C-alpha cells in the first residue's frame, strides 16, 4: 500500500509492506489535510505480541487524524497541544476496543523486568489487549512538530547526514542510554520487542514531542521498526544519499528503503514515510555516494576547466625554471631526486601447517545449528541460528552484522557422536577434522600427516577456517573460536625461523 501528496513547498509519500516473514500487516499510515498546516501525517505499528495489532494501528491512525483536523478547524491551534490531544484520543479509542478473546496472554520473555506492557499482559481482566506505537507530525511554514510513543522512529536527512529525531521507548533502548548495553547487543537481545510506552496499553499515554526547523532540501523519514531492525542508520543514510533516490518522488524513494529492508530479511512489517522540503541545499554542502548509474559528463563540459589547469601547470614550470636559473643553490641533479616510496603490499599468508592454537573460547552467544557453518574472506562468518533458521553474518569480533536469509530447513537429526565427523580445509590444502565423539579437532597435511590436535570441546561439529588460520567450531550449539598462533622462533642461536612463519599476522578472528 502507498500514498502520496504534495503542495508548493512540500511533497509526501509512503509505502507499507507486509515483509517477507509475516502474513498480516499490522502497520498503518496516513497523509491527510489539516486546516492551517502545510502537511500532516501519522505512522503506527500494531503490537505484534498483543492481539489484533492491525486493528489497534488503524484505530489510532483514524483517531489522530480526526483529532488534529478538529483542533485546527476553529482556527490556529498550538501544534504541540494539538498533537498531545491527538495522542490522548487515540489512546482512549484503542483502550475502548473490544478484545479478541478473554484468554489472558502468556508472559513474554523479560517479564521479570516489569515493563508497563509486561505488567499489562499479565493482567487477567478483559481489557486493553491491543496496542500500537505511533509517530505523528505537523508541518507549519518551515517548522516540523512531531510526537511519538514506542519504537517507531523519525529521522531528518540534511545534506547527506541522517539525524535521529526520536528516542525509542523500549527496554533495550533504555539500557543503551544507561550504558548497560551496546547498540549491537540491543539488536540481538531477546528483550528487543518490549516497548515501555505505546498507545492502548495503559489508561494514559506519555508521548514525547519535538519542534524541528526545516531547510530547503531536507527530508523527514518516519518508519516502523521493520526498517530499522533490518537496516542500520548508515545503511539508511547511504540509500537516501544515492542521487538516483534523491531524484525520486517521496513514494518511490520510500519504496527503495522498503525493498532494501525486504532484501535484508524482511523479518517484520515495514512502513516508510518520506516528507521532502522543496528546494535544494548548496551542492558543495551535499555529501553523497557515487551513483554508478549516473551518466558521465561530456568532454565539452570539462573543456574550460582543462584549459585553466594547463595554464596553471605552465605558469608553475616557468616560475621554477626562473628560480633554478637565478639561485644556483636550489638546483638539483636528477640523480639526487628520491624515488617515490613503494606502497607496502598485502601481508604474506601464514604458514598454516606451522600454526598452533589457543583453547576454544566463545565467539558468539547465539545458539547455532551444529551442521552449518561457513567463512567468507572479507565478509565474515556465516551460521544458521538454532530454532529460527535465520542465516546470520558475524563480523571479525563476533558481533552479528545482518540476517541474510531465513531458511525453511528440517530440524537436524539428533547428534550421534559415533557417526558425526565434520571437515574443512585451508588455502594450503591442510585438512581439519572435527570429531564429535572424541571431542577433538585434528589438523592433517595434504599428505595425511597429523599436524596438531586441538582439545577442550564439549561436542564439536561444523568447522571453518579464516585467512589468518583461526578455527571456528560449532561446539554444543555455540560458535567458538580457536585463535591461531605463529610458531615460536627457534631457541638455537644458529637456527632461524621460517620467514613465512615469523611474518604471518596474528589471527584476528
Coordinates of C-alpha atoms in Angstrom, one line a residue:
X1 CA 0.0 0.0 0.0
X2 CA 1.2 3.5 -0.8
X3 CA 0.0 7.1 -0.8
X4 CA 1.4 10.5 -1.8
X5 CA 0.6 14.2 -1.5
X6 CA 2.2 17.5 -2.4
X7 CA 1.8 21.3 -2.3
X8 CA 4.0 24.2 -3.4
X9 CA 6.5 23.7 -0.5
X10 CA 6.4 20.0 0.5
X11 CA 5.8 16.6 -1.0
X12 CA 5.0 13.4 0.9
X13 CA 4.6 9.8 0.2
X14 CA 4.7 6.4 1.9
X15 CA 4.7 2.7 1.4
X16 CA 3.7 0.0 3.8
X17 CA 4.5 -3.7 3.2
X18 CA 3.9 -7.0 4.9
X19 CA 7.5 -8.1 4.7
X20 CA 9.0 -11.5 3.9
X21 CA 8.1 -13.4 7.1
X22 CA 4.7 -12.2 8.1
X23 CA 1.2 -13.0 6.8
X24 CA -0.6 -10.0 8.2
X25 CA 0.4 -6.3 8.0
X26 CA -0.1 -4.7 11.5
X27 CA 1.3 -1.3 10.3
X28 CA -0.9 1.6 9.3
X29 CA -0.1 5.1 8.0
X30 CA -1.9 8.1 6.5
X31 CA -1.2 11.5 4.9
X32 CA -4.0 14.0 5.4
X33 CA -5.0 17.6 5.2
X34 CA -5.4 19.8 8.3
X35 CA -6.6 23.4 8.0
X36 CA -3.9 25.9 8.7
X37 CA -1.0 23.4 8.2
X38 CA 1.2 22.5 5.3
X39 CA 1.4 18.8 5.9
X40 CA 0.1 16.2 8.4
X41 CA 1.0 12.5 8.7
X42 CA 0.9 9.5 11.1
X43 CA 2.6 6.1 11.2
X44 CA 1.5 3.3 13.6
X45 CA 2.9 -0.2 14.2
X46 CA 0.4 -2.6 15.9
X47 CA 2.0 -4.5 18.8
X48 CA 2.9 -7.9 17.4
X49 CA 2.9 -9.6 20.8
X50 CA -0.6 -8.4 21.5
X51 CA -3.8 -9.4 19.9
X52 CA -5.3 -7.5 16.9
X53 CA -2.4 -5.2 16.5
X54 CA -3.6 -4.2 13.0
X55 CA -7.0 -3.1 14.4
X56 CA -5.2 -1.0 17.1
X57 CA -3.0 0.6 14.5
X58 CA -5.8 1.6 12.1
X59 CA -7.9 2.9 15.0
X60 CA -5.0 5.0 16.2
X61 CA -4.5 6.5 12.7
X62 CA -8.2 7.4 12.4
X63 CA -8.3 8.9 15.9
X64 CA -5.1 11.0 15.3
X65 CA -6.4 12.3 12.0
X66 CA -9.8 13.2 13.3
X67 CA -8.4 14.9 16.4
X68 CA -5.9 17.1 14.6
X69 CA -8.5 18.1 12.0
X70 CA -10.9 19.1 14.7
X71 CA -8.3 21.0 16.7
X72 CA -7.4 23.2 13.8
X73 CA -10.9 23.6 12.3
X74 CA -11.8 26.5 14.6
X75 CA -8.5 28.4 13.9
X76 CA -4.8 28.4 14.6
X77 CA -4.1 25.8 17.4
X78 CA -0.9 25.2 19.3
X79 CA 0.7 22.4 17.4
X80 CA 2.2 20.6 20.4
X81 CA -1.0 20.8 22.4
X82 CA -3.0 19.6 19.3
X83 CA -0.6 16.6 19.0
X84 CA -0.9 15.8 22.7
X85 CA -4.7 15.8 22.4
X86 CA -4.5 13.5 19.4
X87 CA -2.4 11.0 21.3
X88 CA -4.8 11.2 24.2
X89 CA -7.8 10.5 22.0
X90 CA -6.0 7.7 20.2
X91 CA -5.2 6.1 23.5
X92 CA -8.8 6.3 24.6
X93 CA -10.0 4.9 21.3
X94 CA -7.7 1.9 21.4
X95 CA -8.5 1.2 25.0
X96 CA -12.2 1.2 24.2
X97 CA -11.9 -1.5 21.6
X98 CA -13.3 -4.9 22.4
X99 CA -10.6 -7.5 22.9
X100 CA -10.4 -10.5 20.5
X101 CA -11.0 -13.1 23.3
X102 CA -11.0 -13.5 27.1
X103 CA -7.8 -15.5 27.3
X104 CA -5.1 -13.6 29.0
X105 CA -1.8 -13.7 27.1
X106 CA 1.2 -15.6 28.5
X107 CA 4.1 -13.6 30.0
X108 CA 6.7 -12.9 27.3
X109 CA 10.5 -13.2 28.0
X110 CA 11.6 -10.3 30.1
X111 CA 8.6 -10.3 32.5
X112 CA 10.9 -10.1 35.4
X113 CA 11.9 -6.6 34.3
X114 CA 8.4 -5.3 35.0
X115 CA 7.9 -3.1 31.9
X116 CA 4.4 -1.5 31.6
X117 CA 3.5 -3.7 28.7
X118 CA 4.5 -6.9 30.5
X119 CA 2.5 -5.8 33.6
X120 CA -0.5 -5.2 31.4
X121 CA -0.2 -8.5 29.6
X122 CA -0.1 -10.3 32.9
X123 CA -3.5 -8.9 33.9
X124 CA -6.4 -11.3 33.9
X125 CA -9.0 -8.7 33.3
X126 CA -10.7 -8.5 29.9
X127 CA -9.4 -5.1 28.8
X128 CA -6.6 -3.3 27.0
X129 CA -5.4 -6.3 24.9
X130 CA -4.5 -4.2 21.9
X131 CA -1.7 -1.7 21.5
X132 CA 0.3 0.3 18.9
X133 CA 3.3 2.6 18.5
X134 CA 2.7 6.0 17.0
X135 CA 4.6 8.8 15.3
X136 CA 2.5 11.8 14.2
X137 CA 3.6 15.1 12.8
X138 CA 2.5 18.5 11.5
X139 CA 4.4 21.0 9.3
X140 CA 3.6 24.6 9.6
X141 CA 5.6 27.1 7.5
X142 CA 9.2 25.9 7.9
X143 CA 8.8 24.0 11.2
X144 CA 8.1 20.3 11.9
X145 CA 6.2 19.4 15.0
X146 CA 6.4 15.6 15.8
X147 CA 5.2 13.4 18.7
X148 CA 5.9 9.7 19.3
X149 CA 5.3 6.8 21.6
X150 CA 7.0 3.5 21.1
X151 CA 9.9 2.3 18.9
X152 CA 8.8 3.7 15.5
X153 CA 11.1 6.5 14.6
X154 CA 11.5 9.9 12.8
X155 CA 14.8 11.0 11.2
X156 CA 15.9 14.1 9.4
X157 CA 18.2 13.8 6.3
X158 CA 20.1 17.1 5.6
X159 CA 22.9 17.5 3.2
X160 CA 23.9 13.8 3.3
X161 CA 23.7 13.5 7.1
X162 CA 21.0 11.4 8.9
X163 CA 19.9 12.6 12.3
X164 CA 17.5 10.6 14.6
X165 CA 14.8 12.9 15.9
X166 CA 13.1 10.4 18.3
X167 CA 14.4 8.1 21.0
X168 CA 12.9 4.6 21.2
X169 CA 10.6 3.9 24.1
X170 CA 11.8 0.3 24.6
X171 CA 13.5 -1.8 27.2
X172 CA 16.7 -2.2 25.2
X173 CA 16.9 1.4 24.2
X174 CA 16.7 2.5 27.8
X175 CA 19.5 0.1 28.7
X176 CA 21.6 1.5 25.8
X177 CA 21.1 5.1 27.1
X178 CA 22.0 3.9 30.6
X179 CA 25.3 2.4 29.3
X180 CA 24.3 -1.1 30.3
X181 CA 24.1 -2.4 26.7
X182 CA 25.6 -1.6 23.3
X183 CA 23.5 -0.9 20.1
X184 CA 24.8 -4.2 18.7
X185 CA 23.7 -6.1 21.8
X186 CA 20.3 -4.4 21.8
X187 CA 19.7 -5.6 18.2
X188 CA 20.1 -9.2 19.1
X189 CA 18.6 -9.1 22.7
X190 CA 15.7 -11.3 23.4
X191 CA 14.0 -8.3 25.1
X192 CA 14.2 -6.1 22.0
X193 CA 10.5 -6.3 21.3
X194 CA 9.5 -5.0 24.7
X195 CA 8.3 -1.4 24.5
X196 CA 7.8 0.8 27.5
X197 CA 5.4 3.4 26.0
X198 CA 2.6 2.8 23.5
X199 CA -1.0 3.7 22.7
X200 CA -3.7 1.4 24.2
X201 CA -1.6 -0.2 26.9
X202 CA -2.2 2.0 29.9
X203 CA -5.1 4.3 30.9
X204 CA -2.9 7.2 29.9
X205 CA 0.0 7.7 27.4
X206 CA 3.0 9.9 27.7
X207 CA 4.3 10.7 24.3
X208 CA 7.4 12.9 23.6
X209 CA 7.3 15.9 21.4
X210 CA 9.9 17.8 19.3
X211 CA 10.0 21.0 17.3
X212 CA 12.4 21.0 14.4
X213 CA 13.2 23.8 12.0
X214 CA 13.3 22.7 8.3
X215 CA 15.5 23.9 5.5
X216 CA 15.2 23.6 1.7
X217 CA 16.3 20.1 0.6
X218 CA 15.5 18.5 4.0
X219 CA 13.9 15.0 4.0
X220 CA 11.9 13.8 7.0
X221 CA 11.8 10.0 7.3
X222 CA 9.2 8.3 9.5
X223 CA 9.3 4.5 9.8
X224 CA 8.2 1.4 11.8
X225 CA 10.9 -0.8 13.3
X226 CA 10.5 -3.2 10.4
X227 CA 13.0 -0.9 8.6
X228 CA 15.4 -0.2 11.5
X229 CA 15.8 -3.8 12.6
X230 CA 16.8 -4.7 9.0
X231 CA 19.0 -1.7 8.2
X232 CA 21.2 0.3 10.5
X233 CA 21.4 4.1 10.3
X234 CA 24.4 4.2 7.9
X235 CA 22.7 1.9 5.5
X236 CA 19.6 4.1 5.6
X237 CA 21.7 7.2 5.0
X238 CA 23.6 5.6 2.1
X239 CA 20.3 4.8 0.4
X240 CA 19.0 8.3 0.8
X241 CA 22.3 9.7 -0.4
X242 CA 22.1 8.0 -3.7
X243 CA 21.5 10.6 -6.4
X244 CA 19.0 8.4 -8.2
X245 CA 17.0 8.0 -5.0
X246 CA 17.1 11.8 -4.2
X247 CA 15.6 12.4 -7.7
X248 CA 12.6 10.2 -6.9
X249 CA 9.2 11.2 -5.6
X250 CA 8.8 10.5 -1.8
X251 CA 6.6 7.5 -2.6
X252 CA 9.2 6.0 -4.9
X253 CA 12.1 6.8 -2.6
X254 CA 10.2 5.1 0.3
X255 CA 9.9 2.0 -1.9
X256 CA 13.7 1.9 -2.3
X257 CA 14.0 1.6 1.5
X258 CA 11.2 -0.9 1.9
X259 CA 12.7 -3.1 -0.8
X260 CA 16.1 -2.9 0.9
X261 CA 14.6 -4.0 4.2
X262 CA 13.0 -7.0 2.5
X263 CA 16.2 -7.9 0.8
X264 CA 17.9 -7.9 4.2
X265 CA 15.4 -10.4 5.5
X266 CA 12.1 -8.6 5.8
X267 CA 11.5 -10.1 9.3
X268 CA 8.7 -7.7 10.1
X269 CA 6.1 -5.4 8.5
X270 CA 7.8 -2.3 7.2
X271 CA 6.4 1.2 6.7
X272 CA 8.4 4.2 5.4
X273 CA 7.0 7.7 5.0
X274 CA 9.1 10.5 3.5
X275 CA 8.4 14.2 3.6
X276 CA 10.6 16.3 1.2
X277 CA 11.1 20.0 1.6
X278 CA 11.2 21.6 -1.9
X279 CA 14.4 23.4 -2.9
X280 CA 18.0 22.3 -2.9
X281 CA 20.9 22.8 -0.4
X282 CA 24.1 24.2 -1.9
X283 CA 25.7 21.4 -3.9
X284 CA 29.1 22.0 -2.1
X285 CA 27.4 21.0 1.2
X286 CA 25.8 17.8 0.0
X287 CA 27.6 14.6 0.9
X288 CA 26.6 11.7 -1.2
X289 CA 27.9 8.4 -2.6
X290 CA 28.8 7.7 -6.2
X291 CA 25.8 6.6 -8.3
X292 CA 27.2 4.0 -10.8
X293 CA 24.1 4.5 -12.9
X294 CA 24.6 8.3 -13.4
X295 CA 25.7 9.4 -16.9
X296 CA 29.3 10.6 -17.2
X297 CA 29.9 14.3 -18.0
X298 CA 30.8 15.0 -21.7
X299 CA 34.2 16.2 -22.7
X300 CA 32.8 19.6 -23.7
X301 CA 31.6 20.3 -20.1
X302 CA 35.2 20.0 -18.8
X303 CA 37.0 21.9 -21.6
X304 CA 37.2 25.2 -19.7
X305 CA 38.5 23.5 -16.6
X306 CA 41.2 21.7 -18.5
X307 CA 42.5 25.0 -20.1
X308 CA 42.7 26.6 -16.7
X309 CA 44.6 23.6 -15.2
X310 CA 47.0 23.6 -18.2
X311 CA 47.7 27.3 -17.8
X312 CA 48.4 26.8 -14.1
X313 CA 50.9 24.0 -14.8
X314 CA 52.8 26.1 -17.4
X315 CA 53.0 29.1 -15.0
X316 CA 54.3 26.9 -12.2
X317 CA 57.0 25.4 -14.5
X318 CA 58.1 28.9 -15.7
X319 CA 58.5 30.1 -12.1
X320 CA 60.5 27.0 -11.1
X321 CA 62.9 27.4 -14.1
X322 CA 63.4 31.1 -13.2
X323 CA 64.2 30.1 -9.6
X324 CA 66.7 27.5 -10.6
X325 CA 68.4 29.8 -13.1
X326 CA 68.9 32.8 -10.7
X327 CA 69.5 30.8 -7.5
X328 CA 72.1 28.1 -8.2
X329 CA 71.9 26.6 -4.6
X330 CA 68.4 25.4 -5.4
X331 CA 69.5 23.4 -8.5
X332 CA 69.0 19.7 -8.2
X333 CA 70.5 16.9 -10.2
X334 CA 68.1 14.2 -11.4
X335 CA 70.1 11.5 -9.7
X336 CA 69.5 13.2 -6.3
X337 CA 65.8 13.0 -6.6
X338 CA 64.4 10.4 -4.2
X339 CA 62.4 7.6 -5.8
X340 CA 58.8 7.6 -4.6
X341 CA 58.2 5.1 -1.8
X342 CA 56.7 1.8 -2.9
X343 CA 53.5 1.2 -1.0
X344 CA 53.6 -2.0 1.1
X345 CA 51.8 -5.0 -0.4
X346 CA 49.4 -7.2 1.4
X347 CA 50.9 -9.3 4.3
X348 CA 52.1 -12.7 3.2
X349 CA 49.7 -15.6 4.1
X350 CA 50.5 -17.6 7.2
X351 CA 52.2 -21.0 7.1
X352 CA 49.0 -22.8 8.0
X353 CA 50.8 -26.1 8.7
X354 CA 53.1 -24.4 11.4
X355 CA 50.3 -22.6 13.3
X356 CA 49.3 -23.7 16.8
X357 CA 46.1 -22.8 18.6
X358 CA 44.7 -21.3 21.8
X359 CA 42.0 -23.3 23.5
X360 CA 38.4 -22.7 22.2
X361 CA 36.6 -19.7 23.6
X362 CA 33.1 -18.4 23.0
X363 CA 32.8 -16.3 19.8
X364 CA 29.1 -15.5 19.9
X365 CA 26.3 -16.3 22.4
X366 CA 23.6 -17.0 19.9
X367 CA 22.5 -20.6 19.5
X368 CA 23.6 -22.2 16.2
X369 CA 22.8 -25.3 14.3
X370 CA 25.7 -27.7 14.6
X371 CA 25.7 -28.8 10.9
X372 CA 26.0 -25.5 9.1
X373 CA 29.0 -23.1 9.3
X374 CA 30.9 -21.2 6.6
X375 CA 33.6 -18.5 6.4
X376 CA 33.9 -15.9 3.6
X377 CA 37.1 -13.8 3.3
X378 CA 36.3 -10.2 3.6
X379 CA 32.7 -10.8 4.8
X380 CA 32.9 -12.9 7.9
X381 CA 31.4 -16.0 9.4
X382 CA 28.0 -17.3 8.5
X383 CA 25.9 -19.7 10.6
X384 CA 22.3 -20.7 10.9
X385 CA 20.6 -19.7 14.2
X386 CA 19.1 -22.6 16.0
X387 CA 15.3 -22.6 16.2
X388 CA 14.7 -19.7 13.7
X389 CA 16.5 -20.9 10.6
X390 CA 18.0 -17.4 10.0
X391 CA 21.4 -17.2 8.3
X392 CA 23.4 -14.6 10.3
X393 CA 26.7 -13.0 9.4
X394 CA 29.2 -12.2 12.2
X395 CA 31.9 -9.6 12.0
X396 CA 35.5 -10.5 13.0
X397 CA 34.7 -9.7 16.6
X398 CA 31.7 -12.0 16.7
X399 CA 29.0 -9.3 16.6
X400 CA 26.0 -10.0 14.3
X401 CA 26.1 -7.8 11.2
X402 CA 22.9 -8.8 9.4
X403 CA 20.3 -11.5 8.9
X404 CA 20.9 -12.7 5.4
X405 CA 18.0 -15.1 4.8
X406 CA 15.5 -17.3 6.6
X407 CA 15.8 -20.9 5.6
X408 CA 13.0 -23.4 5.6
X409 CA 15.0 -26.5 6.6
X410 CA 14.1 -29.5 8.6
X411 CA 15.5 -29.8 12.1
X412 CA 18.8 -31.6 12.2
X413 CA 18.9 -35.3 13.2
X414 CA 19.9 -36.0 16.8
X415 CA 23.6 -36.0 17.2
X416 CA 25.0 -39.5 17.3
X417 CA 28.6 -38.9 18.5
X418 CA 29.9 -42.1 17.0
X419 CA 28.9 -41.1 13.4
X420 CA 29.5 -37.3 13.3
X421 CA 32.6 -36.0 11.6
X422 CA 32.9 -32.6 10.0
X423 CA 35.7 -31.3 7.7
X424 CA 37.1 -28.2 6.2
X425 CA 40.4 -27.2 4.6
X426 CA 42.7 -24.1 4.3
X427 CA 44.2 -22.5 1.1
X428 CA 47.4 -24.6 1.5
X429 CA 45.4 -27.9 1.4
X430 CA 45.6 -28.8 5.1
X431 CA 42.5 -30.7 6.3
X432 CA 40.7 -30.0 9.6
X433 CA 38.5 -32.9 11.0
X434 CA 36.0 -32.2 13.8
X435 CA 35.2 -35.5 15.7
X436 CA 32.0 -35.1 17.8
X437 CA 32.5 -38.3 19.8
X438 CA 36.2 -37.8 20.5
X439 CA 35.7 -34.1 21.3
X440 CA 38.8 -33.0 19.3
X441 CA 39.7 -31.3 16.1
X442 CA 42.6 -32.8 14.2
X443 CA 44.7 -30.9 11.6
X444 CA 46.4 -33.0 8.9
X445 CA 48.7 -32.1 6.0
X446 CA 47.6 -32.7 2.4
X447 CA 49.5 -36.0 2.5
X448 CA 47.7 -37.1 5.7
X449 CA 50.4 -36.3 8.3
X450 CA 48.9 -35.4 11.7
X451 CA 50.0 -31.8 12.4
X452 CA 48.0 -30.9 15.5
X453 CA 45.2 -32.0 17.9
X454 CA 43.0 -29.2 19.4
X455 CA 41.1 -30.2 22.6
X456 CA 38.8 -28.5 25.0
X457 CA 35.5 -29.1 23.2
X458 CA 32.2 -30.4 24.6
X459 CA 30.6 -31.5 21.3
X460 CA 32.4 -30.2 18.2
X461 CA 30.5 -30.2 14.9
X462 CA 30.7 -27.9 11.9
X463 CA 34.1 -26.2 11.4
X464 CA 35.5 -23.3 9.3
X465 CA 38.9 -21.6 9.0
X466 CA 39.7 -17.9 8.1
X467 CA 42.5 -16.4 6.1
X468 CA 44.6 -16.0 9.3
X469 CA 44.3 -19.6 10.3
X470 CA 41.8 -19.1 13.1
X471 CA 39.4 -22.1 13.6
X472 CA 35.7 -21.6 14.2
X473 CA 33.7 -24.6 15.5
X474 CA 30.1 -25.1 16.5
X475 CA 30.5 -26.6 19.9
X476 CA 27.4 -27.8 21.7
X477 CA 25.3 -25.3 19.6
X478 CA 27.5 -22.3 20.2
X479 CA 30.1 -20.8 17.9
X480 CA 33.6 -20.9 19.4
X481 CA 37.0 -19.8 18.1
X482 CA 40.5 -21.2 18.5
X483 CA 42.9 -18.3 17.8
X484 CA 45.9 -19.2 15.6
X485 CA 49.4 -18.5 16.8
X486 CA 52.6 -18.4 14.7
X487 CA 55.3 -20.8 15.8
X488 CA 57.9 -19.5 18.3
X489 CA 61.4 -18.7 16.9
X490 CA 63.9 -21.5 17.5
X491 CA 66.0 -21.1 20.7
X492 CA 69.2 -22.2 18.8
X493 CA 71.5 -19.3 18.0
X494 CA 72.4 -20.8 14.7
X495 CA 68.8 -21.6 13.6
X496 CA 66.4 -19.1 12.2
X497 CA 62.7 -19.4 12.0
X498 CA 60.9 -19.7 8.7
X499 CA 60.4 -16.2 7.2
X500 CA 56.9 -17.0 6.2
X501 CA 56.0 -18.2 9.7
X502 CA 57.5 -15.2 11.5
X503 CA 55.9 -12.7 9.1
X504 CA 52.4 -14.2 9.5
X505 CA 50.0 -11.8 11.1
X506 CA 48.4 -12.5 14.4
X507 CA 44.9 -14.1 14.0
X508 CA 42.2 -11.5 14.2
X509 CA 39.2 -13.9 14.0

